[in-house]
């Protein structure tokens, strides 16, 4: 059967043979036992409803075994035999170019080079899923292959509810993930609903089909590290950045450190993912003992090297060892998946990776105790380093939040705020998001590296032209991004699809996108998909990350994210998504995203101008209303550019009145 025929058949009427569990693949850890006997029966009924009754007797035992062994029903038997990667768009079957582009993006999310746990359909973050099981994948791809531009596919937490009549200007796909009633957003609620097969955690860009591998966060991390060193008035050269995590998003950190020009030490407990990142060139060296690490870092400091070192082990050992050996850490952070602390997002010190996985599944209460003990030790060691002058920032991964819940000494004197700022509070919020700068992405669906190179050149030319007349307030952002895009090719950032990211404001995004659309119309490049990380100006309400620099008391509201996705959907997005959960955890954030297909048409030009302007300025207006000076500047500037924009501005109260 050809690839196109396999896509078009959906769930096969004749079941494929049972597949062997592939031990060479990086698999998700076993999820904890949480369902009652009656609920397990319900989970099996829920899984079997994808199949004709004639298959139920054969599948019920198999699915029951999966549930007992892995804590989930993944339907491994249905995993396709074809290679999973983002094919050139012309290779997909279908009646809609937009639908083919979405298939391209879905397959990229599940590419073995991109996905953290590809056989469990998890892209990154330990539990950031594209689908809950392989039946959902097959059915979704079949629907997309049948879809016309007069239909919309609705996705309920990985489940394709169906194709519904709509119109050509409507989104082709509307995605929701984990949108549960607020009082049922505790971590165990997710565990239960996911085990039942009725909800999933879409992370930020996993469940919205917009993940582009670690590159997606390299740029933001590079800017964060650069500005972190600027904040403490140090040149990155010869100075040390210590962090942890080499998984999906965190895997970008060593590459970002190299681009910024510092020494990076990144700890990771998983040998498979460490090996993968080394093979991909995202880290330079692997070290397996703290003694060896101390020698290597001392040498790198003496020689002022630009080098990234992966420590295969627990980051707590690094913090404690460097304190004992008096190794000066200039910048410190953590990017383990602490939104998911009890199911593989963070591993306790003093226990092997294998022992921890076993304890996680078979003795979850003891595992939780060990994680919290480890967090207390890590925070204690960090406090010793900051007393010596280390600048530590929370990377929005819920490190300080979970450390505080573990009883670690991370609270400020008022016992309300954390003693260390979020990187958004100190760096990304006032320097980028408030001005409208955020992670704009594009994907060349032709799969041709030369198309990506052409788009890099186009984007660079647009930014250089804009920089000539940009106000002084945003010149640093403009120059950082021009430098980034010019070095993109030599830094070999592509993993998976031919994609790129750069930080741009609304004006930059619109002009770059329009230049792409014109190039497509002239036949110079193929179809482009536009998108962004949810970690942006407008799409995400996250009180400990994206909106942590909102100080008017509205940090815990989610109007902005909901307004964002609704506004994008009727202004021309090809698909939209809204998720409960993201980088900081289930129940802790609401975030929305979009994808937009550029095909060189006049209609695409109209859509991109309308939607991208809203997508950014919705967030700037909210940040302006919170009295953020940079956002007030940015929204006033936007109103001058677009006379139809009229935003309510805050009146500032004289503090002396109090």
PDB file of N, CA, C and O in Angstrom, residues 430-493:
ATOM      1  N   UNK A 430       9.551  42.834  30.171  1.00  0.00           N
ATOM      2  CA  UNK A 430       9.780  44.254  29.855  1.00  0.00           C
ATOM      3  C   UNK A 430      10.591  44.493  28.593  1.00  0.00           C
ATOM      4  O   UNK A 430      10.406  45.513  27.925  1.00  0.00           O
ATOM      5  N   UNK A 431      11.481  43.563  28.213  1.00  0.00           N
ATOM      6  CA  UNK A 431      12.349  43.805  27.058  1.00  0.00           C
ATOM      7  C   UNK A 431      11.749  43.330  25.741  1.00  0.00           C
ATOM      8  O   UNK A 431      12.116  43.826  24.676  1.00  0.00           O
ATOM      9  N   UNK A 432      10.832  42.344  25.814  1.00  0.00           N
ATOM     10  CA  UNK A 432      10.294  41.775  24.576  1.00  0.00           C
ATOM     11  C   UNK A 432       8.770  41.812  24.505  1.00  0.00           C
ATOM     12  O   UNK A 432       8.198  42.494  23.660  1.00  0.00           O
ATOM     13  N   UNK A 433       8.098  41.081  25.395  1.00  0.00           N
ATOM     14  CA  UNK A 433       6.647  40.930  25.278  1.00  0.00           C
ATOM     15  C   UNK A 433       5.902  42.263  25.345  1.00  0.00           C
ATOM     16  O   UNK A 433       4.955  42.492  24.590  1.00  0.00           O
ATOM     17  N   UNK A 434       6.315  43.143  26.258  1.00  0.00           N
ATOM     18  CA  UNK A 434       5.608  44.426  26.388  1.00  0.00           C
ATOM     19  C   UNK A 434       5.751  45.283  25.136  1.00  0.00           C
ATOM     20  O   UNK A 434       4.875  46.105  24.831  1.00  0.00           O
ATOM     21  N   UNK A 435       6.827  45.121  24.406  1.00  0.00           N
ATOM     22  CA  UNK A 435       7.021  45.836  23.143  1.00  0.00           C
ATOM     23  C   UNK A 435       6.394  45.101  21.960  1.00  0.00           C
ATOM     24  O   UNK A 435       6.419  45.594  20.832  1.00  0.00           O
ATOM     25  N   UNK A 436       5.865  43.902  22.204  1.00  0.00           N
ATOM     26  CA  UNK A 436       5.231  43.136  21.131  1.00  0.00           C
ATOM     27  C   UNK A 436       6.150  42.148  20.451  1.00  0.00           C
ATOM     28  O   UNK A 436       5.759  41.505  19.475  1.00  0.00           O
ATOM     29  N   UNK A 437       7.382  41.986  20.940  1.00  0.00           N
ATOM     30  CA  UNK A 437       8.317  41.037  20.347  1.00  0.00           C
ATOM     31  C   UNK A 437       8.104  39.647  20.927  1.00  0.00           C
ATOM     32  O   UNK A 437       8.090  39.472  22.149  1.00  0.00           O
ATOM     33  N   UNK A 438       7.934  38.683  20.026  1.00  0.00           N
ATOM     34  CA  UNK A 438       7.724  37.315  20.468  1.00  0.00           C
ATOM     35  C   UNK A 438       8.103  36.335  19.380  1.00  0.00           C
ATOM     36  O   UNK A 438       8.471  36.716  18.258  1.00  0.00           O
ATOM     37  N   UNK A 439       8.005  35.026  19.675  1.00  0.00           N
ATOM     38  CA  UNK A 439       8.560  33.967  18.816  1.00  0.00           C
ATOM     39  C   UNK A 439       7.713  33.625  17.602  1.00  0.00           C
ATOM     40  O   UNK A 439       6.911  32.693  17.593  1.00  0.00           O
ATOM     41  N   UNK A 440       7.921  34.384  16.552  1.00  0.00           N
ATOM     42  CA  UNK A 440       7.267  34.199  15.255  1.00  0.00           C
ATOM     43  C   UNK A 440       7.953  33.042  14.525  1.00  0.00           C
ATOM     44  O   UNK A 440       9.176  32.952  14.495  1.00  0.00           O
ATOM     45  N   UNK A 441       7.160  32.126  13.940  1.00  0.00           N
ATOM     46  CA  UNK A 441       7.720  30.936  13.289  1.00  0.00           C
ATOM     47  C   UNK A 441       7.196  30.785  11.871  1.00  0.00           C
ATOM     48  O   UNK A 441       6.095  31.219  11.568  1.00  0.00           O
ATOM     49  N   UNK A 442       8.015  30.114  11.048  1.00  0.00           N
ATOM     50  CA  UNK A 442       7.504  29.693   9.749  1.00  0.00           C
ATOM     51  C   UNK A 442       8.123  28.360   9.366  1.00  0.00           C
ATOM     52  O   UNK A 442       9.222  28.016   9.797  1.00  0.00           O
ATOM     53  N   UNK A 443       7.383  27.611   8.549  1.00  0.00           N
ATOM     54  CA  UNK A 443       7.815  26.290   8.097  1.00  0.00           C
ATOM     55  C   UNK A 443       7.681  26.237   6.578  1.00  0.00           C
ATOM     56  O   UNK A 443       6.622  26.580   6.030  1.00  0.00           O
ATOM     57  N   UNK A 444       8.747  25.807   5.916  1.00  0.00           N
ATOM     58  CA  UNK A 444       8.727  25.637   4.455  1.00  0.00           C
ATOM     59  C   UNK A 444       8.214  24.236   4.155  1.00  0.00           C
ATOM     60  O   UNK A 444       8.952  23.249   4.308  1.00  0.00           O
ATOM     61  N   UNK A 445       6.966  24.133   3.713  1.00  0.00           N
ATOM     62  CA  UNK A 445       6.352  22.810   3.553  1.00  0.00           C
ATOM     63  C   UNK A 445       6.862  22.059   2.329  1.00  0.00           C
ATOM     64  O   UNK A 445       6.551  20.883   2.153  1.00  0.00           O
ATOM     65  N   UNK A 446       7.669  22.719   1.508  1.00  0.00           N
ATOM     66  CA  UNK A 446       8.297  22.014   0.388  1.00  0.00           C
ATOM     67  C   UNK A 446       9.334  21.013   0.886  1.00  0.00           C
ATOM     68  O   UNK A 446       9.699  20.074   0.184  1.00  0.00           O
ATOM     69  N   UNK A 447       9.826  21.264   2.110  1.00  0.00           N
ATOM     70  CA  UNK A 447      10.884  20.430   2.658  1.00  0.00           C
ATOM     71  C   UNK A 447      12.255  20.745   2.091  1.00  0.00           C
ATOM     72  O   UNK A 447      13.233  20.049   2.377  1.00  0.00           O
ATOM     73  N   UNK A 448      12.356  21.823   1.296  1.00  0.00           N
ATOM     74  CA  UNK A 448      13.619  22.156   0.632  1.00  0.00           C
ATOM     75  C   UNK A 448      14.464  23.106   1.488  1.00  0.00           C
ATOM     76  O   UNK A 448      13.996  24.203   1.822  1.00  0.00           O
ATOM     77  N   UNK A 449      15.709  22.730   1.810  1.00  0.00           N
ATOM     78  CA  UNK A 449      16.585  23.643   2.556  1.00  0.00           C
ATOM     79  C   UNK A 449      16.798  24.970   1.832  1.00  0.00           C
ATOM     80  O   UNK A 449      16.942  26.013   2.472  1.00  0.00           O
ATOM     81  N   UNK A 450      16.790  24.935   0.485  1.00  0.00           N
ATOM     82  CA  UNK A 450      16.997  26.186  -0.256  1.00  0.00           C
ATOM     83  C   UNK A 450      15.827  27.161  -0.055  1.00  0.00           C
ATOM     84  O   UNK A 450      16.011  28.384  -0.093  1.00  0.00           O
ATOM     85  N   UNK A 451      14.607  26.620   0.153  1.00  0.00           N
ATOM     86  CA  UNK A 451      13.472  27.499   0.456  1.00  0.00           C
ATOM     87  C   UNK A 451      13.683  28.186   1.803  1.00  0.00           C
ATOM     88  O   UNK A 451      13.401  29.381   1.964  1.00  0.00           O
ATOM     89  N   UNK A 452      14.170  27.426   2.784  1.00  0.00           N
ATOM     90  CA  UNK A 452      14.423  28.007   4.100  1.00  0.00           C
ATOM     91  C   UNK A 452      15.497  29.088   4.001  1.00  0.00           C
ATOM     92  O   UNK A 452      15.366  30.166   4.607  1.00  0.00           O
ATOM     93  N   UNK A 453      16.530  28.827   3.221  1.00  0.00           N
ATOM     94  CA  UNK A 453      17.597  29.812   3.044  1.00  0.00           C
ATOM     95  C   UNK A 453      17.057  31.099   2.412  1.00  0.00           C
ATOM     96  O   UNK A 453      17.410  32.210   2.828  1.00  0.00           O
ATOM     97  N   UNK A 454      16.169  30.948   1.435  1.00  0.00           N
ATOM     98  CA  UNK A 454      15.569  32.128   0.800  1.00  0.00           C
ATOM     99  C   UNK A 454      14.718  32.917   1.795  1.00  0.00           C
ATOM    100  O   UNK A 454      14.737  34.146   1.801  1.00  0.00           O
ATOM    101  N   UNK A 455      13.969  32.198   2.637  1.00  0.00           N
ATOM    102  CA  UNK A 455      13.131  32.911   3.626  1.00  0.00           C
ATOM    103  C   UNK A 455      13.995  33.610   4.671  1.00  0.00           C
ATOM    104  O   UNK A 455      13.651  34.705   5.134  1.00  0.00           O
ATOM    105  N   UNK A 456      15.131  33.011   5.039  1.00  0.00           N
ATOM    106  CA  UNK A 456      16.057  33.681   5.965  1.00  0.00           C
ATOM    107  C   UNK A 456      16.534  35.005   5.372  1.00  0.00           C
ATOM    108  O   UNK A 456      16.590  36.034   6.059  1.00  0.00           O
ATOM    109  N   UNK A 457      16.868  34.977   4.088  1.00  0.00           N
ATOM    110  CA  UNK A 457      17.341  36.190   3.409  1.00  0.00           C
ATOM    111  C   UNK A 457      16.240  37.243   3.355  1.00  0.00           C
ATOM    112  O   UNK A 457      16.481  38.431   3.632  1.00  0.00           O
ATOM    113  N   UNK A 458      15.023  36.801   3.017  1.00  0.00           N
ATOM    114  CA  UNK A 458      13.887  37.734   2.960  1.00  0.00           C
ATOM    115  C   UNK A 458      13.659  38.378   4.322  1.00  0.00           C
ATOM    116  O   UNK A 458      13.512  39.605   4.438  1.00  0.00           O
ATOM    117  N   UNK A 459      13.623  37.557   5.380  1.00  0.00           N
ATOM    118  CA  UNK A 459      13.365  38.072   6.730  1.00  0.00           C
ATOM    119  C   UNK A 459      14.460  39.045   7.158  1.00  0.00           C
ATOM    120  O   UNK A 459      14.178  40.103   7.738  1.00  0.00           O
ATOM    121  N   UNK A 460      15.706  38.705   6.852  1.00  0.00           N
ATOM    122  CA  UNK A 460      16.829  39.573   7.209  1.00  0.00           C
ATOM    123  C   UNK A 460      16.715  40.928   6.524  1.00  0.00           C
ATOM    124  O   UNK A 460      16.904  41.982   7.151  1.00  0.00           O
ATOM    125  N   UNK A 461      16.370  40.915   5.247  1.00  0.00           N
ATOM    126  CA  UNK A 461      16.234  42.169   4.494  1.00  0.00           C
ATOM    127  C   UNK A 461      15.097  43.029   5.043  1.00  0.00           C
ATOM    128  O   UNK A 461      15.223  44.251   5.157  1.00  0.00           O
ATOM    129  N   UNK A 462      13.990  42.384   5.394  1.00  0.00           N
ATOM    130  CA  UNK A 462      12.847  43.121   5.958  1.00  0.00           C
ATOM    131  C   UNK A 462      13.239  43.775   7.284  1.00  0.00           C
ATOM    132  O   UNK A 462      12.960  44.959   7.522  1.00  0.00           O
ATOM    133  N   UNK A 463      13.896  43.013   8.152  1.00  0.00           N
ATOM    134  CA  UNK A 463      14.276  43.544   9.464  1.00  0.00           C
ATOM    135  C   UNK A 463      15.289  44.679   9.337  1.00  0.00           C
ATOM    136  O   UNK A 463      15.195  45.683  10.064  1.00  0.00           O
ATOM    137  N   UNK A 464      16.244  44.544   8.434  1.00  0.00           N
ATOM    138  CA  UNK A 464      17.241  45.610   8.259  1.00  0.00           C
ATOM    139  C   UNK A 464      16.589  46.901   7.766  1.00  0.00           C
ATOM    140  O   UNK A 464      16.962  47.996   8.186  1.00  0.00           O
ATOM    141  N   UNK A 465      15.599  46.764   6.894  1.00  0.00           N
ATOM    142  CA  UNK A 465      14.879  47.945   6.403  1.00  0.00           C
ATOM    143  C   UNK A 465      14.068  48.583   7.524  1.00  0.00           C
ATOM    144  O   UNK A 465      14.064  49.813   7.677  1.00  0.00           O
ATOM    145  N   UNK A 466      13.395  47.750   8.324  1.00  0.00           N
ATOM    146  CA  UNK A 466      12.595  48.276   9.437  1.00  0.00           C
ATOM    147  C   UNK A 466      13.470  48.954  10.482  1.00  0.00           C
ATOM    148  O   UNK A 466      13.076  49.966  11.081  1.00  0.00           O
ATOM    149  N   UNK A 467      14.656  48.396  10.717  1.00  0.00           N
ATOM    150  CA  UNK A 467      15.545  48.936  11.751  1.00  0.00           C
ATOM    151  C   UNK A 467      15.977  50.374  11.447  1.00  0.00           C
ATOM    152  O   UNK A 467      16.280  51.136  12.368  1.00  0.00           O
ATOM    153  N   UNK A 468      15.972  50.743  10.174  1.00  0.00           N
ATOM    154  CA  UNK A 468      16.388  52.104   9.791  1.00  0.00           C
ATOM    155  C   UNK A 468      15.492  53.170  10.401  1.00  0.00           C
ATOM    156  O   UNK A 468      15.936  54.285  10.677  1.00  0.00           O
ATOM    157  N   UNK A 469      14.225  52.834  10.581  1.00  0.00           N
ATOM    158  CA  UNK A 469      13.276  53.835  11.097  1.00  0.00           C
ATOM    159  C   UNK A 469      12.656  53.432  12.438  1.00  0.00           C
ATOM    160  O   UNK A 469      11.752  54.103  12.933  1.00  0.00           O
ATOM    161  N   UNK A 470      13.133  52.334  13.032  1.00  0.00           N
ATOM    162  CA  UNK A 470      12.581  51.894  14.316  1.00  0.00           C
ATOM    163  C   UNK A 470      12.984  52.859  15.429  1.00  0.00           C
ATOM    164  O   UNK A 470      14.106  53.385  15.421  1.00  0.00           O
ATOM    165  N   UNK A 471      12.111  53.096  16.408  1.00  0.00           N
ATOM    166  CA  UNK A 471      12.462  53.986  17.524  1.00  0.00           C
ATOM    167  C   UNK A 471      13.599  53.402  18.360  1.00  0.00           C
ATOM    168  O   UNK A 471      13.841  52.191  18.355  1.00  0.00           O
ATOM    169  N   UNK A 472      14.278  54.265  19.104  1.00  0.00           N
ATOM    170  CA  UNK A 472      15.411  53.838  19.934  1.00  0.00           C
ATOM    171  C   UNK A 472      15.013  52.756  20.933  1.00  0.00           C
ATOM    172  O   UNK A 472      15.823  51.896  21.279  1.00  0.00           O
ATOM    173  N   UNK A 473      13.762  52.819  21.402  1.00  0.00           N
ATOM    174  CA  UNK A 473      13.308  51.879  22.434  1.00  0.00           C
ATOM    175  C   UNK A 473      13.416  50.416  22.008  1.00  0.00           C
ATOM    176  O   UNK A 473      13.532  49.525  22.860  1.00  0.00           O
ATOM    177  N   UNK A 474      13.367  50.145  20.688  1.00  0.00           N
ATOM    178  CA  UNK A 474      13.393  48.744  20.248  1.00  0.00           C
ATOM    179  C   UNK A 474      14.595  48.433  19.345  1.00  0.00           C
ATOM    180  O   UNK A 474      14.634  47.378  18.706  1.00  0.00           O
ATOM    181  N   UNK A 475      15.583  49.319  19.317  1.00  0.00           N
ATOM    182  CA  UNK A 475      16.750  49.073  18.465  1.00  0.00           C
ATOM    183  C   UNK A 475      17.539  47.834  18.907  1.00  0.00           C
ATOM    184  O   UNK A 475      18.041  47.088  18.071  1.00  0.00           O
ATOM    185  N   UNK A 476      17.648  47.615  20.227  1.00  0.00           N
ATOM    186  CA  UNK A 476      18.385  46.442  20.709  1.00  0.00           C
ATOM    187  C   UNK A 476      17.716  45.155  20.235  1.00  0.00           C
ATOM    188  O   UNK A 476      18.379  44.212  19.779  1.00  0.00           O
ATOM    189  N   UNK A 477      16.373  45.109  20.331  1.00  0.00           N
ATOM    190  CA  UNK A 477      15.637  43.929  19.873  1.00  0.00           C
ATOM    191  C   UNK A 477      15.835  43.706  18.379  1.00  0.00           C
ATOM    192  O   UNK A 477      16.019  42.565  17.928  1.00  0.00           O
ATOM    193  N   UNK A 478      15.790  44.776  17.610  1.00  0.00           N
ATOM    194  CA  UNK A 478      15.954  44.660  16.167  1.00  0.00           C
ATOM    195  C   UNK A 478      17.349  44.107  15.823  1.00  0.00           C
ATOM    196  O   UNK A 478      17.481  43.188  15.007  1.00  0.00           O
ATOM    197  N   UNK A 479      18.382  44.659  16.457  1.00  0.00           N
ATOM    198  CA  UNK A 479      19.750  44.233  16.139  1.00  0.00           C
ATOM    199  C   UNK A 479      20.014  42.796  16.580  1.00  0.00           C
ATOM    200  O   UNK A 479      20.686  42.035  15.880  1.00  0.00           O
ATOM    201  N   UNK A 480      19.470  42.407  17.743  1.00  0.00           N
ATOM    202  CA  UNK A 480      19.617  41.019  18.205  1.00  0.00           C
ATOM    203  C   UNK A 480      19.011  40.047  17.197  1.00  0.00           C
ATOM    204  O   UNK A 480      19.565  38.971  16.925  1.00  0.00           O
ATOM    205  N   UNK A 481      17.862  40.415  16.640  1.00  0.00           N
ATOM    206  CA  UNK A 481      17.172  39.525  15.709  1.00  0.00           C
ATOM    207  C   UNK A 481      17.828  39.488  14.334  1.00  0.00           C
ATOM    208  O   UNK A 481      17.849  38.438  13.680  1.00  0.00           O
ATOM    209  N   UNK A 482      18.362  40.614  13.901  1.00  0.00           N
ATOM    210  CA  UNK A 482      19.101  40.635  12.632  1.00  0.00           C
ATOM    211  C   UNK A 482      20.337  39.739  12.749  1.00  0.00           C
ATOM    212  O   UNK A 482      20.633  38.935  11.855  1.00  0.00           O
ATOM    213  N   UNK A 483      21.045  39.858  13.874  1.00  0.00           N
ATOM    214  CA  UNK A 483      22.220  39.007  14.104  1.00  0.00           C
ATOM    215  C   UNK A 483      21.816  37.537  14.138  1.00  0.00           C
ATOM    216  O   UNK A 483      22.488  36.678  13.573  1.00  0.00           O
ATOM    217  N   UNK A 484      20.684  37.240  14.788  1.00  0.00           N
ATOM    218  CA  UNK A 484      20.207  35.857  14.905  1.00  0.00           C
ATOM    219  C   UNK A 484      19.906  35.252  13.530  1.00  0.00           C
ATOM    220  O   UNK A 484      20.361  34.166  13.211  1.00  0.00           O
ATOM    221  N   UNK A 485      19.125  35.958  12.735  1.00  0.00           N
ATOM    222  CA  UNK A 485      18.683  35.379  11.460  1.00  0.00           C
ATOM    223  C   UNK A 485      19.854  35.250  10.487  1.00  0.00           C
ATOM    224  O   UNK A 485      19.912  34.307   9.688  1.00  0.00           O
ATOM    225  N   UNK A 486      20.822  36.149  10.583  1.00  0.00           N
ATOM    226  CA  UNK A 486      21.993  36.047   9.704  1.00  0.00           C
ATOM    227  C   UNK A 486      22.873  34.853  10.060  1.00  0.00           C
ATOM    228  O   UNK A 486      23.567  34.304   9.205  1.00  0.00           O
ATOM    229  N   UNK A 487      22.825  34.435  11.336  1.00  0.00           N
ATOM    230  CA  UNK A 487      23.635  33.291  11.754  1.00  0.00           C
ATOM    231  C   UNK A 487      22.868  31.987  11.812  1.00  0.00           C
ATOM    232  O   UNK A 487      23.409  30.955  12.211  1.00  0.00           O
ATOM    233  N   UNK A 488      21.612  32.029  11.386  1.00  0.00           N
ATOM    234  CA  UNK A 488      20.754  30.851  11.526  1.00  0.00           C
ATOM    235  C   UNK A 488      21.274  29.647  10.757  1.00  0.00           C
ATOM    236  O   UNK A 488      21.257  28.515  11.254  1.00  0.00           O
ATOM    237  N   UNK A 489      21.745  29.867   9.526  1.00  0.00           N
ATOM    238  CA  UNK A 489      22.209  28.752   8.701  1.00  0.00           C
ATOM    239  C   UNK A 489      23.463  28.106   9.290  1.00  0.00           C
ATOM    240  O   UNK A 489      23.546  26.879   9.403  1.00  0.00           O
ATOM    241  N   UNK A 490      24.410  28.924   9.700  1.00  0.00           N
ATOM    242  CA  UNK A 490      25.674  28.364  10.213  1.00  0.00           C
ATOM    243  C   UNK A 490      25.487  27.674  11.558  1.00  0.00           C
ATOM    244  O   UNK A 490      26.257  26.768  11.921  1.00  0.00           O
ATOM    245  N   UNK A 491      24.457  28.045  12.303  1.00  0.00           N
ATOM    246  CA  UNK A 491      24.222  27.412  13.604  1.00  0.00           C
ATOM    247  C   UNK A 491      23.480  26.084  13.502  1.00  0.00           C
ATOM    248  O   UNK A 491      23.260  25.412  14.500  1.00  0.00           O
ATOM    249  N   UNK A 492      23.073  25.704  12.280  1.00  0.00           N
ATOM    250  CA  UNK A 492      22.456  24.398  12.013  1.00  0.00           C
ATOM    251  C   UNK A 492      21.348  24.080  13.026  1.00  0.00           C
ATOM    252  O   UNK A 492      21.425  23.121  13.775  1.00  0.00           O
ATOM    253  N   UNK A 493      20.309  24.881  12.987  1.00  0.00           N
ATOM    254  CA  UNK A 493      19.235  24.804  13.974  1.00  0.00           C
ATOM    255  C   UNK A 493      18.117  23.840  13.603  1.00  0.00           C
ATOM    256  O   UNK A 493      17.277  23.509  14.441  1.00  0.00           O
TER     257      UNK A 493
END
